PDB file of C-alpha atoms in Angstrom:
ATOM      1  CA  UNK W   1     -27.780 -33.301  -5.596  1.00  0.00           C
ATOM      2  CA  UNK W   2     -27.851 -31.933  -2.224  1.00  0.00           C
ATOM      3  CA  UNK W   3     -27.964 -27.836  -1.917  1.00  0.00           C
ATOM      4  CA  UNK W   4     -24.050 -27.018  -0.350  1.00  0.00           C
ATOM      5  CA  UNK W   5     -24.708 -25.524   3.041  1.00  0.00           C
ATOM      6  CA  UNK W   6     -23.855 -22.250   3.854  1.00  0.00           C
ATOM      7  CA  UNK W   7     -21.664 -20.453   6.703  1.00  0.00           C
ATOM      8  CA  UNK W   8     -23.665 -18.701   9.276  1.00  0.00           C
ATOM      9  CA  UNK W   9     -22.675 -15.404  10.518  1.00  0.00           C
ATOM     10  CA  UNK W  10     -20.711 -16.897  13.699  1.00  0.00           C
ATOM     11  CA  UNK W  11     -19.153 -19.651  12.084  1.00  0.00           C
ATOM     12  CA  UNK W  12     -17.253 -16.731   9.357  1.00  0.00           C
ATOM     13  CA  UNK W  13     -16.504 -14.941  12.589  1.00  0.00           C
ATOM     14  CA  UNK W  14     -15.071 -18.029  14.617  1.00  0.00           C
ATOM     15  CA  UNK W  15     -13.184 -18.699  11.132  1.00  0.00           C
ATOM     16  CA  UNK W  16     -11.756 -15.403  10.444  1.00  0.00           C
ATOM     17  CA  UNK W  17     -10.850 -15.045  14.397  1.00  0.00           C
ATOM     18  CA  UNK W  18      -8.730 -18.363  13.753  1.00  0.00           C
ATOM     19  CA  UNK W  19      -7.154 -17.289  10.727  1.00  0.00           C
ATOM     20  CA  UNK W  20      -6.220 -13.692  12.309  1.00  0.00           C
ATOM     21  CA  UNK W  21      -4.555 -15.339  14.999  1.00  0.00           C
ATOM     22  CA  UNK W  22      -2.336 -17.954  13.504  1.00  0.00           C
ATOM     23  CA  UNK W  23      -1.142 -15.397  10.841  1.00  0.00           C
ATOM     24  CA  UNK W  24      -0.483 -13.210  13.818  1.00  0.00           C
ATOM     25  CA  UNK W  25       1.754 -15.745  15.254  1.00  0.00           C
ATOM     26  CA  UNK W  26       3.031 -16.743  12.158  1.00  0.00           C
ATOM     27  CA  UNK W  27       4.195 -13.242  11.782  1.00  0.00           C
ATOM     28  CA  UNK W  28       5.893 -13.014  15.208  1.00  0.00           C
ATOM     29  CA  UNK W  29       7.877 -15.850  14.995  1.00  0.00           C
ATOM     30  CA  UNK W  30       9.335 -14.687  11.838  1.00  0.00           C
ATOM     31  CA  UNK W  31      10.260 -11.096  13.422  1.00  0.00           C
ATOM     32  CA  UNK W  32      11.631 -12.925  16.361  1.00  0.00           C
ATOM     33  CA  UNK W  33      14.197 -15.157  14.147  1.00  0.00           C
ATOM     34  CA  UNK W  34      14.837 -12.344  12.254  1.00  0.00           C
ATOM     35  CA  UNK W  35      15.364  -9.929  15.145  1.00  0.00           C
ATOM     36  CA  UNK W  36      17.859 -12.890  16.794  1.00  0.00           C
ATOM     37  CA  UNK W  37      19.786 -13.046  13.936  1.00  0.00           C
ATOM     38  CA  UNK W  38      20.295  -9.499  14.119  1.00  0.00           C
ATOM     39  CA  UNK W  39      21.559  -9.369  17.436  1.00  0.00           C
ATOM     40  CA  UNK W  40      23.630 -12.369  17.042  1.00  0.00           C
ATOM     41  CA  UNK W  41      25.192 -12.602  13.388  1.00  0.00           C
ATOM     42  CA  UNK W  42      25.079  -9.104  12.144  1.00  0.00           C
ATOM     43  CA  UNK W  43      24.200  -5.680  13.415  1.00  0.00           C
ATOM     44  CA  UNK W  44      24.704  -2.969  10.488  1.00  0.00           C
ATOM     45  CA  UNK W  45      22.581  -0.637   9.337  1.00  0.00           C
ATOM     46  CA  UNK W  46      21.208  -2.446   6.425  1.00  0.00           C
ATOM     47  CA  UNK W  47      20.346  -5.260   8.284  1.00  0.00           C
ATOM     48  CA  UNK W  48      18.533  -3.065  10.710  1.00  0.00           C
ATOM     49  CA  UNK W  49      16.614  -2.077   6.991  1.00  0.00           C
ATOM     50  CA  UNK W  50      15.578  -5.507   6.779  1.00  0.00           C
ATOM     51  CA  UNK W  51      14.093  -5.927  10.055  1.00  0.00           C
ATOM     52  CA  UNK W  52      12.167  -2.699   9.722  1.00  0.00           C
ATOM     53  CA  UNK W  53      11.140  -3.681   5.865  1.00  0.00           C
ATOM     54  CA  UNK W  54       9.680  -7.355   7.203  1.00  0.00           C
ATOM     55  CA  UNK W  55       7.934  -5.802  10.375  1.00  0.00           C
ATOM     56  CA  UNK W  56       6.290  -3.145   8.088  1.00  0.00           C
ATOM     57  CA  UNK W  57       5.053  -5.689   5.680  1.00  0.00           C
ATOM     58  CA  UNK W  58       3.793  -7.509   8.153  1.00  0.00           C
ATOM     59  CA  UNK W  59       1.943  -5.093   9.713  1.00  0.00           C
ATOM     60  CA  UNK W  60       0.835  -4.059   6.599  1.00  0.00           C
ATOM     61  CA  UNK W  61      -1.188  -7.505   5.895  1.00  0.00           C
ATOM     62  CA  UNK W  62      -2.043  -8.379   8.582  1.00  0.00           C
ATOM     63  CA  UNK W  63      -3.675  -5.096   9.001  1.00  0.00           C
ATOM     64  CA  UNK W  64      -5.363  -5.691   5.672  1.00  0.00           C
ATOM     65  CA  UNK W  65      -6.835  -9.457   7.065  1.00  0.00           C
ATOM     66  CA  UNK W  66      -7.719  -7.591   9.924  1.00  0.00           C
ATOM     67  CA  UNK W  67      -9.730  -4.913   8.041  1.00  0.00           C
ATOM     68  CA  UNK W  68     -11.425  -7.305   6.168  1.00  0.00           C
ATOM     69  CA  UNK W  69     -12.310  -9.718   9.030  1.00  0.00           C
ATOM     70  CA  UNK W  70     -13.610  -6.914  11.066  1.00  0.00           C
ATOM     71  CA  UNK W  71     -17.209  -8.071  12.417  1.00  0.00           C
ATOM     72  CA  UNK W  72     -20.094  -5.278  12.237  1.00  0.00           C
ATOM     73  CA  UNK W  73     -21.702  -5.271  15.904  1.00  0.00           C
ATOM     74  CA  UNK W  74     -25.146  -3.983  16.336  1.00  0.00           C
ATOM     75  CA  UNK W  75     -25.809  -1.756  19.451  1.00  0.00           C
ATOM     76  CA  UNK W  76     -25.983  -4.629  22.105  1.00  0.00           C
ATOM     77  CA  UNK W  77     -22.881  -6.370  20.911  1.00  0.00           C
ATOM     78  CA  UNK W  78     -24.923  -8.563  18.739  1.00  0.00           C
ATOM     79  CA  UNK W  79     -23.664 -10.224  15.588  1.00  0.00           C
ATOM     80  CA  UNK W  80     -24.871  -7.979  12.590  1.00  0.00           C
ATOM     81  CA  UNK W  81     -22.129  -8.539   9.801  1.00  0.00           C
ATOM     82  CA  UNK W  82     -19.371 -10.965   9.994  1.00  0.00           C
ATOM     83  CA  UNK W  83     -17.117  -9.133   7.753  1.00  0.00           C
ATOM     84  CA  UNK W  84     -15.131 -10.713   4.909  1.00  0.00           C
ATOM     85  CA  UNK W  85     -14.730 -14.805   4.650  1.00  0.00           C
ATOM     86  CA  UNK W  86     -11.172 -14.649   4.842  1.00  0.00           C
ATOM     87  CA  UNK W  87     -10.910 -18.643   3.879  1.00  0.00           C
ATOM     88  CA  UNK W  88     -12.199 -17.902   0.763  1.00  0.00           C
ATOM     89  CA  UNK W  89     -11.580 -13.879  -0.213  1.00  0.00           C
ATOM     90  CA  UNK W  90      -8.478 -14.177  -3.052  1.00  0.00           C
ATOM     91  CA  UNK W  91      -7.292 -10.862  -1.901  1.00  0.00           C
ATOM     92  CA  UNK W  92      -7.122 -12.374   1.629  1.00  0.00           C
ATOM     93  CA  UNK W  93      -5.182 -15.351  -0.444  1.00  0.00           C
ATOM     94  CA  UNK W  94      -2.931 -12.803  -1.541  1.00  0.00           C
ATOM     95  CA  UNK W  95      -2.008 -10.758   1.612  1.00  0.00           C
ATOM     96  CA  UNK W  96      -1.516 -14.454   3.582  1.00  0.00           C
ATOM     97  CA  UNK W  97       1.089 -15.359   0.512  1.00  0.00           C
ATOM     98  CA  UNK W  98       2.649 -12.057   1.524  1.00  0.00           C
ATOM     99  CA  UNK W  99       3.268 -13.198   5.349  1.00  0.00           C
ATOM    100  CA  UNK W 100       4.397 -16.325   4.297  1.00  0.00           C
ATOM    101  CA  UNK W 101       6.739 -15.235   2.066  1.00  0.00           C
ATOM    102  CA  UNK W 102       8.003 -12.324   3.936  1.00  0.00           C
ATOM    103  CA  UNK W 103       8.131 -14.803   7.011  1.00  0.00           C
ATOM    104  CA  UNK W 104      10.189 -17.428   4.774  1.00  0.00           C
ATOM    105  CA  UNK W 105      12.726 -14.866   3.655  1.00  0.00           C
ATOM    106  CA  UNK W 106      13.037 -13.611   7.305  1.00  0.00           C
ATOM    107  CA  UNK W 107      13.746 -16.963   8.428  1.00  0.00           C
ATOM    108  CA  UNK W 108      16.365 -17.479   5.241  1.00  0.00           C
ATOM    109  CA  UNK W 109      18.197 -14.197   6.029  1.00  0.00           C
ATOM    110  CA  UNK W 110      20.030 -15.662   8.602  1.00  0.00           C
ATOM    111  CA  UNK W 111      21.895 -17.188   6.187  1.00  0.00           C
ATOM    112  CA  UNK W 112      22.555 -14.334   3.933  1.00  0.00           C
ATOM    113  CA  UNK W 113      21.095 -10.881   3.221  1.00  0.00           C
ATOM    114  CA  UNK W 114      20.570 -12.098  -0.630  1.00  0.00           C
ATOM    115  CA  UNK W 115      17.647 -14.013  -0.195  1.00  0.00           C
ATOM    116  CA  UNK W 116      15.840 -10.616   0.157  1.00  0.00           C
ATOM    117  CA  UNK W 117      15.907  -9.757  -3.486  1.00  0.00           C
ATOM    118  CA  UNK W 118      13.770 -13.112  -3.699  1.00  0.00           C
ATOM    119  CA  UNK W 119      10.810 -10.325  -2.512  1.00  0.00           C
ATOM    120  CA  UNK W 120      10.584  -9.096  -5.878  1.00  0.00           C
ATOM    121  CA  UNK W 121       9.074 -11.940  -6.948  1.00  0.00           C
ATOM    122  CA  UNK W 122       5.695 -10.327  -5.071  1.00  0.00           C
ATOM    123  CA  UNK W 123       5.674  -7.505  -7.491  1.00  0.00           C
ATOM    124  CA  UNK W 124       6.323  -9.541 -10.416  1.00  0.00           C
ATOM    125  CA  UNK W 125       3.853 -12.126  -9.711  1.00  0.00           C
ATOM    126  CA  UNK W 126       1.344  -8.644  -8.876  1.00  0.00           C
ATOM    127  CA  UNK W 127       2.464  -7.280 -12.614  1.00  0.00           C
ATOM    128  CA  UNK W 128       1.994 -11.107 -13.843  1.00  0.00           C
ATOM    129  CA  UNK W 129      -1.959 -11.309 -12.595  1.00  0.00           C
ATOM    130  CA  UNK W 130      -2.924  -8.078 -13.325  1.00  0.00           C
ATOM    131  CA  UNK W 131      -2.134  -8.630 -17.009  1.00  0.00           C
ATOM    132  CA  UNK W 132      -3.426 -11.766 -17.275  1.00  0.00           C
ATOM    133  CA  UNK W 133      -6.635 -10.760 -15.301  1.00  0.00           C
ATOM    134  CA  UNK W 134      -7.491  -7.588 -15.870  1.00  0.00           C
ATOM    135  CA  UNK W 135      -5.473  -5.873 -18.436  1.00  0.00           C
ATOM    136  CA  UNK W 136      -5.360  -8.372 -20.898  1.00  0.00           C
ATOM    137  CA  UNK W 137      -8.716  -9.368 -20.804  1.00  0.00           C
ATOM    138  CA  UNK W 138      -9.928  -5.762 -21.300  1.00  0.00           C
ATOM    139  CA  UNK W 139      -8.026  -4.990 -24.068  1.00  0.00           C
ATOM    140  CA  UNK W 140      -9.269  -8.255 -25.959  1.00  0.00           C
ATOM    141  CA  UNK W 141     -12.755  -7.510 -25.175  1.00  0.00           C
ATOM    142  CA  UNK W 142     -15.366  -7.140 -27.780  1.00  0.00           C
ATOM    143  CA  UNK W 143     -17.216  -4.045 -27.862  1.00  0.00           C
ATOM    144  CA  UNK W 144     -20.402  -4.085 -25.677  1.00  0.00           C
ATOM    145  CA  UNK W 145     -22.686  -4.326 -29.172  1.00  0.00           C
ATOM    146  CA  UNK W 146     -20.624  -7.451 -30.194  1.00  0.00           C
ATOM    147  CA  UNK W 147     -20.954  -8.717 -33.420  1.00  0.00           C
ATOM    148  CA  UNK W 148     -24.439  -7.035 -34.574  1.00  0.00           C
ATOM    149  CA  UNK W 149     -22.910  -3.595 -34.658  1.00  0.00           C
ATOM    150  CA  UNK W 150     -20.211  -5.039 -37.009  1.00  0.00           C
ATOM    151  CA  UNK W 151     -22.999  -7.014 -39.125  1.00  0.00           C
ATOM    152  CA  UNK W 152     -24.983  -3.097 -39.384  1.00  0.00           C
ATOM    153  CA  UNK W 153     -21.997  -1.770 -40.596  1.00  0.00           C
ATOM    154  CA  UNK W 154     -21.067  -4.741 -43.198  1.00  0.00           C
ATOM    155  CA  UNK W 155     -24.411  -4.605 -44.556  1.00  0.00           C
ATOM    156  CA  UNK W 156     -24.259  -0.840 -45.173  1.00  0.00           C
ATOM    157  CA  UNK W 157     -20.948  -1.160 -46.700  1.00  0.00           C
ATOM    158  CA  UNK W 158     -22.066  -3.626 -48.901  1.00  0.00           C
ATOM    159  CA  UNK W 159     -25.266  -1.665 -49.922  1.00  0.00           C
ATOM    160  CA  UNK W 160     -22.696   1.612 -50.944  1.00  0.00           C
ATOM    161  CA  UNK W 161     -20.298  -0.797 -52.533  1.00  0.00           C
ATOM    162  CA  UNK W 162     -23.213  -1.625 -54.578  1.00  0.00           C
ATOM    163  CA  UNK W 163     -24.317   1.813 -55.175  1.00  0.00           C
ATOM    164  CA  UNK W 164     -21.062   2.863 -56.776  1.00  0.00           C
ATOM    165  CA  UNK W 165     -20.645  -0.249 -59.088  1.00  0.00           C
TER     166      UNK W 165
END
């Protein structure tokens, strides 16, 4: 079986330029249909909320893909570091599920405010994978002796058990 090949340093780069840029634009055009159906359907304060809540959160990942993309250059503008693969990081999955979504509901608002409350699904789904992934699994963990500590202490227990009868 042949030996998968691996990314090179400019290839992540190219990669994680591409995937900056159409989550970039991805981003706009849901702030731009959101900010037009502002100004034409509705123009009260909470809606004003709503277009402030979805730029922030999109600022907010994209900043995050951003920071993790971010190339190290050497002192002649050389390649050093790449930075994160951002096709394959799961918390890069995670903050791109957060543009889509916000971008979805931004798009959806036009039709009514509502569809908003649909965002709490992020934090349920973040509650949802942290238990099953890290909470969970830590509290269900054996102890770091395992089973030989437990075998010590059985065998001791048995010994005094046979001490007293």
């Amino acid at each position: 079986m042949p030996k998968a090949r691996k990314k090179g340093k400019k290839e992540i780069h190219k990669e994680n330029l591409e995937i900056i840029s159409f989550y970039q634009k991805f981003s706009l055009i849901g702030c731009v249909i959101q900010l037009i159906n502002f100004l034409i359907l509705s123009s009260s304060w909470w809606d004003m909320v709503l277009v402030c809540f979805g730029v922030v959160v999109h600022a907010t990942a994209l900043w995050g893909l951003s920071s993790m993309g971010r190339p190290l250059l050497g002192p002649n503008r050389e390649l050093v570091e790449a930075g994160s693969e951002l096709a394959t990081s799961w918390i890069a999955e995670y903050l791109k599920d957060v543009v889509i979504l916000t971008t979805g509901l931004q798009v959806l608002s036009g039709v009514t405010n509502y569809v908003w409350f649909l965002w709490l699904l992020a934090p349920g789904y973040l509650l949802y994978k942290a238990w099953t992934v890290l909470i969970w699994p830590w509290i269900t963990a054996e102890s770091p002796g395992g089973m030989p500590q437990a075998g010590m202490e059985q065998k001791a227990a048995k010994k005094k058990y046979r001490k007293i009868h």
